[in-house]
mmCIF file of C-alpha atoms (C1' of nucleotides) in Angstrom:
data_model
loop_
_atom_site.group_PDB
_atom_site.id
_atom_site.type_symbol
_atom_site.label_atom_id
_atom_site.label_comp_id
_atom_site.label_asym_id
_atom_site.label_seq_id
_atom_site.Cartn_x
_atom_site.Cartn_y
_atom_site.Cartn_z
ATOM 1 C CA MET A 39 5.912 -28.828 -18.828
ATOM 2 C CA THR A 40 4.836 -26.129 -21.206
ATOM 3 C CA ILE A 41 5.770 -22.547 -20.489
ATOM 4 C CA HIS A 42 2.768 -20.400 -19.713
ATOM 5 C CA HIS A 43 2.221 -17.050 -21.381
ATOM 6 C CA PRO A 44 -0.853 -14.867 -20.914
ATOM 7 C CA ALA A 45 -2.874 -14.231 -24.057
ATOM 8 C CA LYS A 46 -2.585 -10.770 -25.517
ATOM 9 C CA LYS A 47 -6.133 -9.881 -24.527
ATOM 10 C CA ASP A 48 -5.434 -10.883 -20.927
ATOM 11 C CA LEU A 49 -2.534 -8.497 -20.395
ATOM 12 C CA GLU A 50 -3.220 -6.309 -17.367
ATOM 13 C CA LEU A 51 -1.787 -2.819 -17.171
ATOM 14 C CA ALA A 52 -1.185 -3.007 -13.423
ATOM 15 C CA ASP A 53 0.713 -6.276 -13.831
ATOM 16 C CA VAL A 54 2.869 -4.886 -16.617
ATOM 17 C CA LEU A 55 3.649 -1.751 -14.621
ATOM 18 C CA HIS A 56 4.531 -3.827 -11.608
ATOM 19 C CA ALA A 57 6.796 -6.041 -13.690
ATOM 20 C CA LEU A 58 8.584 -2.952 -14.988
ATOM 21 C CA SER A 59 8.888 -1.268 -11.602
ATOM 22 C CA ASP A 60 11.877 -3.333 -10.482
ATOM 23 C CA PRO A 61 15.356 -2.074 -11.435
ATOM 24 C CA GLN A 62 16.669 -5.516 -12.367
ATOM 25 C CA ARG A 63 13.704 -6.237 -14.596
ATOM 26 C CA LEU A 64 13.812 -2.791 -16.141
ATOM 27 C CA ARG A 65 17.431 -3.498 -16.995
ATOM 28 C CA ILE A 66 16.541 -6.815 -18.586
ATOM 29 C CA VAL A 67 13.836 -5.176 -20.677
ATOM 30 C CA ARG A 68 16.197 -2.431 -21.823
ATOM 31 C CA LEU A 69 18.832 -4.955 -22.851
ATOM 32 C CA LEU A 70 16.224 -6.953 -24.730
ATOM 33 C CA ALA A 71 15.090 -3.823 -26.512
ATOM 34 C CA GLU A 72 18.604 -2.828 -27.529
ATOM 35 C CA ASP A 73 19.275 -6.163 -29.184
ATOM 36 C CA PRO A 74 16.013 -7.680 -30.420
ATOM 37 C CA ALA A 75 17.488 -11.128 -31.065
ATOM 38 C CA PRO A 76 16.138 -13.623 -28.516
ATOM 39 C CA ARG A 77 18.699 -14.205 -25.790
ATOM 40 C CA ALA A 78 19.323 -16.764 -23.095
ATOM 41 C CA CYS A 79 18.497 -15.652 -19.558
ATOM 42 C CA GLY A 80 22.088 -16.200 -18.503
ATOM 43 C CA SER A 81 23.551 -13.770 -21.042
ATOM 44 C CA PHE A 82 22.543 -10.509 -19.408
ATOM 45 C CA GLY A 83 25.459 -10.022 -17.051
ATOM 46 C CA LEU A 84 23.149 -9.510 -14.097
ATOM 47 C CA GLU A 85 24.843 -9.655 -10.720
ATOM 48 C CA ILE A 86 22.199 -11.741 -9.021
ATOM 49 C CA SER A 87 21.915 -15.411 -8.260
ATOM 50 C CA LYS A 88 20.508 -17.891 -10.726
ATOM 51 C CA SER A 89 17.330 -18.421 -8.740
ATOM 52 C CA THR A 90 16.683 -14.694 -8.486
ATOM 53 C CA ARG A 91 17.185 -14.424 -12.220
ATOM 54 C CA THR A 92 14.678 -17.192 -12.828
ATOM 55 C CA HIS A 93 12.245 -15.348 -10.593
ATOM 56 C CA HIS A 94 12.549 -12.066 -12.505
ATOM 57 C CA PHE A 95 12.188 -13.720 -15.873
ATOM 58 C CA ARG A 96 9.068 -15.471 -14.646
ATOM 59 C CA VAL A 97 7.535 -12.199 -13.469
ATOM 60 C CA LEU A 98 8.272 -10.639 -16.848
ATOM 61 C CA ARG A 99 6.841 -13.615 -18.685
ATOM 62 C CA GLU A 100 3.694 -14.006 -16.591
ATOM 63 C CA SER A 101 2.878 -10.319 -16.907
ATOM 64 C CA GLY A 102 3.232 -10.629 -20.673
ATOM 65 C CA VAL A 103 6.269 -8.435 -21.149
ATOM 66 C CA ILE A 104 8.499 -11.136 -22.587
ATOM 67 C CA GLU A 105 8.099 -14.362 -24.478
ATOM 68 C CA THR A 106 10.231 -17.405 -23.788
ATOM 69 C CA ARG A 107 10.823 -20.548 -25.738
ATOM 70 C CA GLN A 108 13.000 -23.509 -24.932
ATOM 71 C CA GLU A 109 16.022 -24.098 -27.122
ATOM 72 C CA GLY A 110 18.200 -26.902 -25.943
ATOM 73 C CA THR A 111 19.049 -26.226 -22.327
ATOM 74 C CA ALA A 112 18.623 -22.501 -22.787
ATOM 75 C CA ARG A 113 15.475 -20.388 -22.651
ATOM 76 C CA MET A 114 15.460 -17.720 -25.277
ATOM 77 C CA SER A 115 13.575 -14.579 -24.317
ATOM 78 C CA SER A 116 12.349 -11.698 -26.404
ATOM 79 C CA LEU A 117 10.124 -8.697 -25.899
ATOM 80 C CA ARG A 118 6.446 -8.980 -26.811
ATOM 81 C CA ARG A 119 6.677 -5.628 -28.539
ATOM 82 C CA ASP A 120 3.714 -5.982 -30.858
ATOM 83 C CA ASP A 121 1.355 -7.372 -28.238
ATOM 84 C CA LEU A 122 2.291 -4.646 -25.772
ATOM 85 C CA GLU A 123 1.928 -1.972 -28.419
ATOM 86 C CA GLU A 124 -1.534 -3.216 -29.306
ATOM 87 C CA ARG A 125 -2.753 -3.422 -25.738
ATOM 88 C CA PHE A 126 -0.976 -0.378 -24.289
ATOM 89 C CA PRO A 127 0.056 1.878 -27.164
ATOM 90 C CA GLY A 128 3.138 3.942 -26.449
ATOM 91 C CA LEU A 129 3.813 2.419 -23.049
ATOM 92 C CA LEU A 130 6.901 0.410 -23.889
ATOM 93 C CA ASP A 131 8.460 3.222 -25.894
ATOM 94 C CA ALA A 132 7.891 5.611 -23.014
ATOM 95 C CA VAL A 133 9.518 3.217 -20.577
ATOM 96 C CA LEU A 134 12.466 2.509 -22.852
ATOM 97 C CA GLU A 135 13.164 6.115 -23.675
ATOM 98 C CA PRO A 136 16.261 7.255 -21.809
ATOM 99 C CA ALA A 137 15.151 9.792 -19.221
ATOM 100 C CA PRO A 138 16.147 13.344 -20.182
ATOM 101 C CA ALA A 139 18.535 15.126 -17.858
ATOM 102 C CA MET B 130 4.867 20.402 8.615
ATOM 103 C CA THR B 131 5.463 21.124 4.974
ATOM 104 C CA ILE B 132 4.375 18.603 2.402
ATOM 105 C CA HIS B 133 7.299 17.026 0.611
ATOM 106 C CA HIS B 134 7.407 16.716 -3.162
ATOM 107 C CA PRO B 135 10.372 15.388 -5.127
ATOM 108 C CA ALA B 136 11.926 17.844 -7.562
ATOM 109 C CA LYS B 137 11.233 17.210 -11.203
ATOM 110 C CA LYS B 138 14.810 16.137 -11.884
ATOM 111 C CA ASP B 139 14.654 13.602 -9.060
ATOM 112 C CA LEU B 140 11.690 11.664 -10.423
ATOM 113 C CA GLU B 141 12.606 7.994 -10.756
ATOM 114 C CA LEU B 142 10.999 5.840 -13.418
ATOM 115 C CA ALA B 143 10.896 2.745 -11.218
ATOM 116 C CA ASP B 144 9.171 4.715 -8.448
ATOM 117 C CA VAL B 145 6.587 6.147 -10.827
ATOM 118 C CA LEU B 146 5.884 2.733 -12.320
ATOM 119 C CA HIS B 147 5.526 1.245 -8.877
ATOM 120 C CA ALA B 148 3.167 4.021 -7.826
ATOM 121 C CA LEU B 149 1.021 3.334 -10.890
ATOM 122 C CA SER B 150 1.054 -0.447 -10.488
ATOM 123 C CA ASP B 151 -1.634 -0.487 -7.793
ATOM 124 C CA PRO B 152 -5.283 -0.612 -8.919
ATOM 125 C CA GLN B 153 -6.470 1.931 -6.346
ATOM 126 C CA ARG B 154 -3.777 4.406 -7.273
ATOM 127 C CA LEU B 155 -4.307 3.836 -10.981
ATOM 128 C CA ARG B 156 -7.953 4.671 -10.395
ATOM 129 C CA ILE B 157 -7.065 7.856 -8.540
ATOM 130 C CA VAL B 158 -4.755 8.940 -11.347
ATOM 131 C CA ARG B 159 -7.413 8.255 -13.967
ATOM 132 C CA LEU B 160 -9.984 10.276 -12.077
ATOM 133 C CA LEU B 161 -7.515 13.124 -11.690
ATOM 134 C CA ALA B 162 -6.824 13.026 -15.411
ATOM 135 C CA GLU B 163 -10.505 13.106 -16.340
ATOM 136 C CA ASP B 164 -11.150 16.241 -14.324
ATOM 137 C CA PRO B 165 -7.975 18.305 -14.097
ATOM 138 C CA ALA B 166 -9.275 20.589 -11.338
ATOM 139 C CA PRO B 167 -7.464 19.861 -8.067
ATOM 140 C CA ARG B 168 -9.605 17.714 -5.825
ATOM 141 C CA ALA B 169 -9.739 16.766 -2.181
ATOM 142 C CA CYS B 170 -8.539 13.250 -1.388
ATOM 143 C CA GLY B 171 -11.916 12.379 0.071
ATOM 144 C CA SER B 172 -13.840 13.136 -3.104
ATOM 145 C CA PHE B 173 -12.875 10.109 -5.139
ATOM 146 C CA GLY B 174 -15.485 7.655 -3.971
ATOM 147 C CA LEU B 175 -12.842 5.072 -3.098
ATOM 148 C CA GLU B 176 -14.070 2.210 -1.003
ATOM 149 C CA ILE B 177 -11.119 2.111 1.329
ATOM 150 C CA SER B 178 -10.510 3.457 4.797
ATOM 151 C CA LYS B 179 -9.228 6.962 5.440
ATOM 152 C CA SER B 180 -5.803 5.758 6.522
ATOM 153 C CA THR B 181 -5.402 3.587 3.436
ATOM 154 C CA ARG B 182 -6.367 6.548 1.315
ATOM 155 C CA THR B 183 -3.750 8.693 3.026
ATOM 156 C CA HIS B 184 -1.193 5.983 2.298
ATOM 157 C CA HIS B 185 -1.985 5.831 -1.420
ATOM 158 C CA PHE B 186 -1.936 9.574 -1.846
ATOM 159 C CA ARG B 187 1.424 9.699 -0.115
ATOM 160 C CA VAL B 188 2.868 7.073 -2.453
ATOM 161 C CA LEU B 189 1.603 9.039 -5.439
ATOM 162 C CA ARG B 190 2.972 12.285 -4.067
ATOM 163 C CA GLU B 191 6.375 10.954 -3.030
ATOM 164 C CA SER B 192 6.892 9.297 -6.392
ATOM 165 C CA GLY B 193 6.091 12.620 -8.072
ATOM 166 C CA VAL B 194 2.875 11.621 -9.799
ATOM 167 C CA ILE B 195 0.681 14.126 -7.999
ATOM 168 C CA GLU B 196 1.045 17.465 -6.308
ATOM 169 C CA THR B 197 -0.785 18.330 -3.123
ATOM 170 C CA ARG B 198 -1.403 21.595 -1.411
ATOM 171 C CA GLN B 199 -3.252 22.338 1.789
ATOM 172 C CA GLU B 200 -6.486 24.282 1.493
ATOM 173 C CA GLY B 201 -8.327 24.634 4.739
ATOM 174 C CA THR B 202 -8.758 21.178 6.175
ATOM 175 C CA ALA B 203 -8.628 19.604 2.750
ATOM 176 C CA ARG B 204 -5.649 18.567 0.664
ATOM 177 C CA MET B 205 -6.120 19.357 -2.961
ATOM 178 C CA SER B 206 -4.347 17.032 -5.365
ATOM 179 C CA SER B 207 -3.583 17.350 -9.026
ATOM 180 C CA LEU B 208 -1.515 15.467 -11.579
ATOM 181 C CA ARG B 209 2.028 16.669 -12.284
ATOM 182 C CA ARG B 210 1.357 16.310 -15.978
ATOM 183 C CA ASP B 211 4.023 18.669 -17.271
ATOM 184 C CA ASP B 212 6.782 17.384 -15.009
ATOM 185 C CA LEU B 213 5.984 13.791 -15.894
ATOM 186 C CA GLU B 214 5.832 14.597 -19.577
ATOM 187 C CA GLU B 215 9.223 16.261 -19.428
ATOM 188 C CA ARG B 216 10.892 13.444 -17.514
ATOM 189 C CA PHE B 217 9.118 10.474 -19.105
ATOM 190 C CA PRO B 218 7.597 11.611 -22.385
ATOM 191 C CA GLY B 219 4.507 9.696 -23.384
ATOM 192 C CA LEU B 220 4.349 7.594 -20.241
ATOM 193 C CA LEU B 221 1.329 9.168 -18.600
ATOM 194 C CA ASP B 222 -0.645 9.258 -21.838
ATOM 195 C CA ALA B 223 0.106 5.580 -22.399
ATOM 196 C CA VAL B 224 -1.051 4.694 -18.904
ATOM 197 C CA LEU B 225 -4.200 6.801 -19.154
ATOM 198 C CA GLU B 226 -5.199 5.500 -22.547
ATOM 199 C CA PRO B 227 -8.145 3.143 -22.128
ATOM 200 C CA ALA B 228 -6.904 -0.330 -22.998
ATOM 201 C CA PRO B 229 -8.250 -1.494 -26.384
ATOM 202 C CA ALA B 230 -10.461 -4.564 -26.374
ATOM 203 C "C1'" DA C 133 -15.818 27.530 23.387
ATOM 204 C "C1'" DC C 134 -17.463 23.669 21.216
ATOM 205 C "C1'" DC C 135 -18.256 20.514 17.443
ATOM 206 C "C1'" DA C 136 -17.968 18.561 12.960
ATOM 207 C "C1'" DA C 137 -15.043 17.672 8.894
ATOM 208 C "C1'" DA C 138 -10.774 16.247 6.566
ATOM 209 C "C1'" DG C 139 -6.524 14.071 7.008
ATOM 210 C "C1'" DT C 140 -2.491 12.283 9.467
ATOM 211 C "C1'" DT C 141 -0.008 9.291 12.614
ATOM 212 C "C1'" DC C 142 0.761 5.158 14.861
ATOM 213 C "C1'" DG C 143 0.979 0.472 15.532
ATOM 214 C "C1'" DA C 144 -0.423 -4.056 13.788
ATOM 215 C "C1'" DA C 145 -1.884 -8.022 10.846
ATOM 216 C "C1'" DG C 146 -1.413 -10.489 6.753
ATOM 217 C "C1'" DA C 147 0.165 -10.774 1.981
ATOM 218 C "C1'" DT C 148 3.555 -10.233 -1.401
ATOM 219 C "C1'" DC C 149 8.253 -9.371 -2.872
ATOM 220 C "C1'" DG C 150 13.344 -9.827 -3.712
ATOM 221 C "C1'" DT C 151 16.943 -12.497 -2.538
ATOM 222 C "C1'" DC C 152 19.524 -16.591 -1.500
ATOM 223 C "C1'" DG C 153 21.376 -21.607 -1.241
ATOM 224 C "C1'" DT C 154 20.628 -26.173 -2.229
ATOM 225 C "C1'" DA C 155 18.714 -29.690 -4.769
ATOM 226 C "C1'" DT C 156 16.844 -31.199 -9.083
ATOM 227 C "C1'" DA C 157 15.830 -31.691 -14.132
ATOM 228 C "C1'" DA C 158 16.949 -31.454 -19.105
ATOM 229 C "C1'" DT C 159 20.189 -31.205 -22.855
ATOM 230 C "C1'" DC C 160 24.488 -31.454 -25.214
ATOM 231 C "C1'" DG C 161 29.264 -32.996 -26.115
ATOM 232 C "C1'" DA C 162 33.287 -35.936 -25.210
ATOM 233 C "C1'" DT D 89 27.997 -42.870 -19.724
ATOM 234 C "C1'" DC D 90 29.867 -39.016 -17.538
ATOM 235 C "C1'" DG D 91 30.270 -34.252 -16.836
ATOM 236 C "C1'" DA D 92 29.326 -29.565 -17.933
ATOM 237 C "C1'" DT D 93 25.886 -26.198 -18.967
ATOM 238 C "C1'" DT D 94 21.433 -23.956 -18.357
ATOM 239 C "C1'" DA D 95 17.779 -23.302 -15.951
ATOM 240 C "C1'" DT D 96 13.766 -24.514 -12.591
ATOM 241 C "C1'" DA D 97 11.762 -25.932 -7.908
ATOM 242 C "C1'" DC D 98 11.658 -25.569 -3.157
ATOM 243 C "C1'" DG D 99 11.880 -23.684 0.993
ATOM 244 C "C1'" DA D 100 13.484 -19.841 3.791
ATOM 245 C "C1'" DC D 101 14.554 -15.089 5.395
ATOM 246 C "C1'" DG D 102 13.922 -10.223 5.917
ATOM 247 C "C1'" DA D 103 11.881 -6.240 3.738
ATOM 248 C "C1'" DT D 104 8.182 -3.969 1.865
ATOM 249 C "C1'" DC D 105 3.255 -3.415 0.789
ATOM 250 C "C1'" DT D 106 -1.801 -2.984 1.510
ATOM 251 C "C1'" DT D 107 -5.005 -2.671 4.663
ATOM 252 C "C1'" DC D 108 -7.266 -1.529 8.959
ATOM 253 C "C1'" DG D 109 -8.890 0.859 13.467
ATOM 254 C "C1'" DA D 110 -8.097 4.064 17.017
ATOM 255 C "C1'" DA D 111 -6.253 8.269 18.498
ATOM 256 C "C1'" DC D 112 -4.738 12.753 17.242
ATOM 257 C "C1'" DT D 113 -4.372 17.436 14.770
ATOM 258 C "C1'" DT D 114 -5.937 21.197 12.331
ATOM 259 C "C1'" DT D 115 -9.289 24.095 10.442
ATOM 260 C "C1'" DG D 116 -13.735 26.230 9.927
ATOM 261 C "C1'" DG D 117 -18.305 27.209 11.414
ATOM 262 C "C1'" DT D 118 -21.912 28.035 14.996
#
DNA sequence: ACCAAAGTTCGAAGATCGTCGTATAATCGA
DNA sequence: TCGATTATACGACGATCTTCGAACTTTGGT
């Protein structure tokens, strides 16, 4: 059961924006950006159930925002920074920037 | 019945991203960016019903992406470029950039 | 005063979304 | 082999979203 990721050329702006428009997912992306080392889904301190977490990570993965590889029982996720930058230059940085007061 | 717009400081990133994550609304925003002169909602050549159009323009307005003022029977809309740039620097440009092949 | 034009409002239908609990699968260590 | 850990799969529920048509409002022109 291989994990599906969209190819870089298939990334859709609307899908990426939708993936980022949920507070939980935005939080995940921000945490991933702060510490670029791939992390297990369970290590984000999110106060949601396991199945909801799985759901959000799938949305992020299928829209092309994150990349996930199996490592033992854990799934290590990391941002697809370079792919996103190539397809939608400046988008991720704009989203990650802390909003000015 | 005054038209409600959120104040610049109240713009929420998740709301803006959600507003931009719909293909119809993304199209509207791109057309508004191409020709910065305020335009009537009906002049976008969208192939959707009037009520759907009203809905999309309301989502864009209430998320703070566009500004609308009454002018006769028409409602003239324009992008809130400066406000968006101040709150979320680089975001609008990244979204408007034509995706590279 | 009437009519046409531009939008809004009001349900309503159908799809998608976010969330959950339970059950299940895969891997690692004792 | 057993149990703990990590995560997915499968419904299910209510909420929200996109879309529509029909009725209404407001404005401007004739």
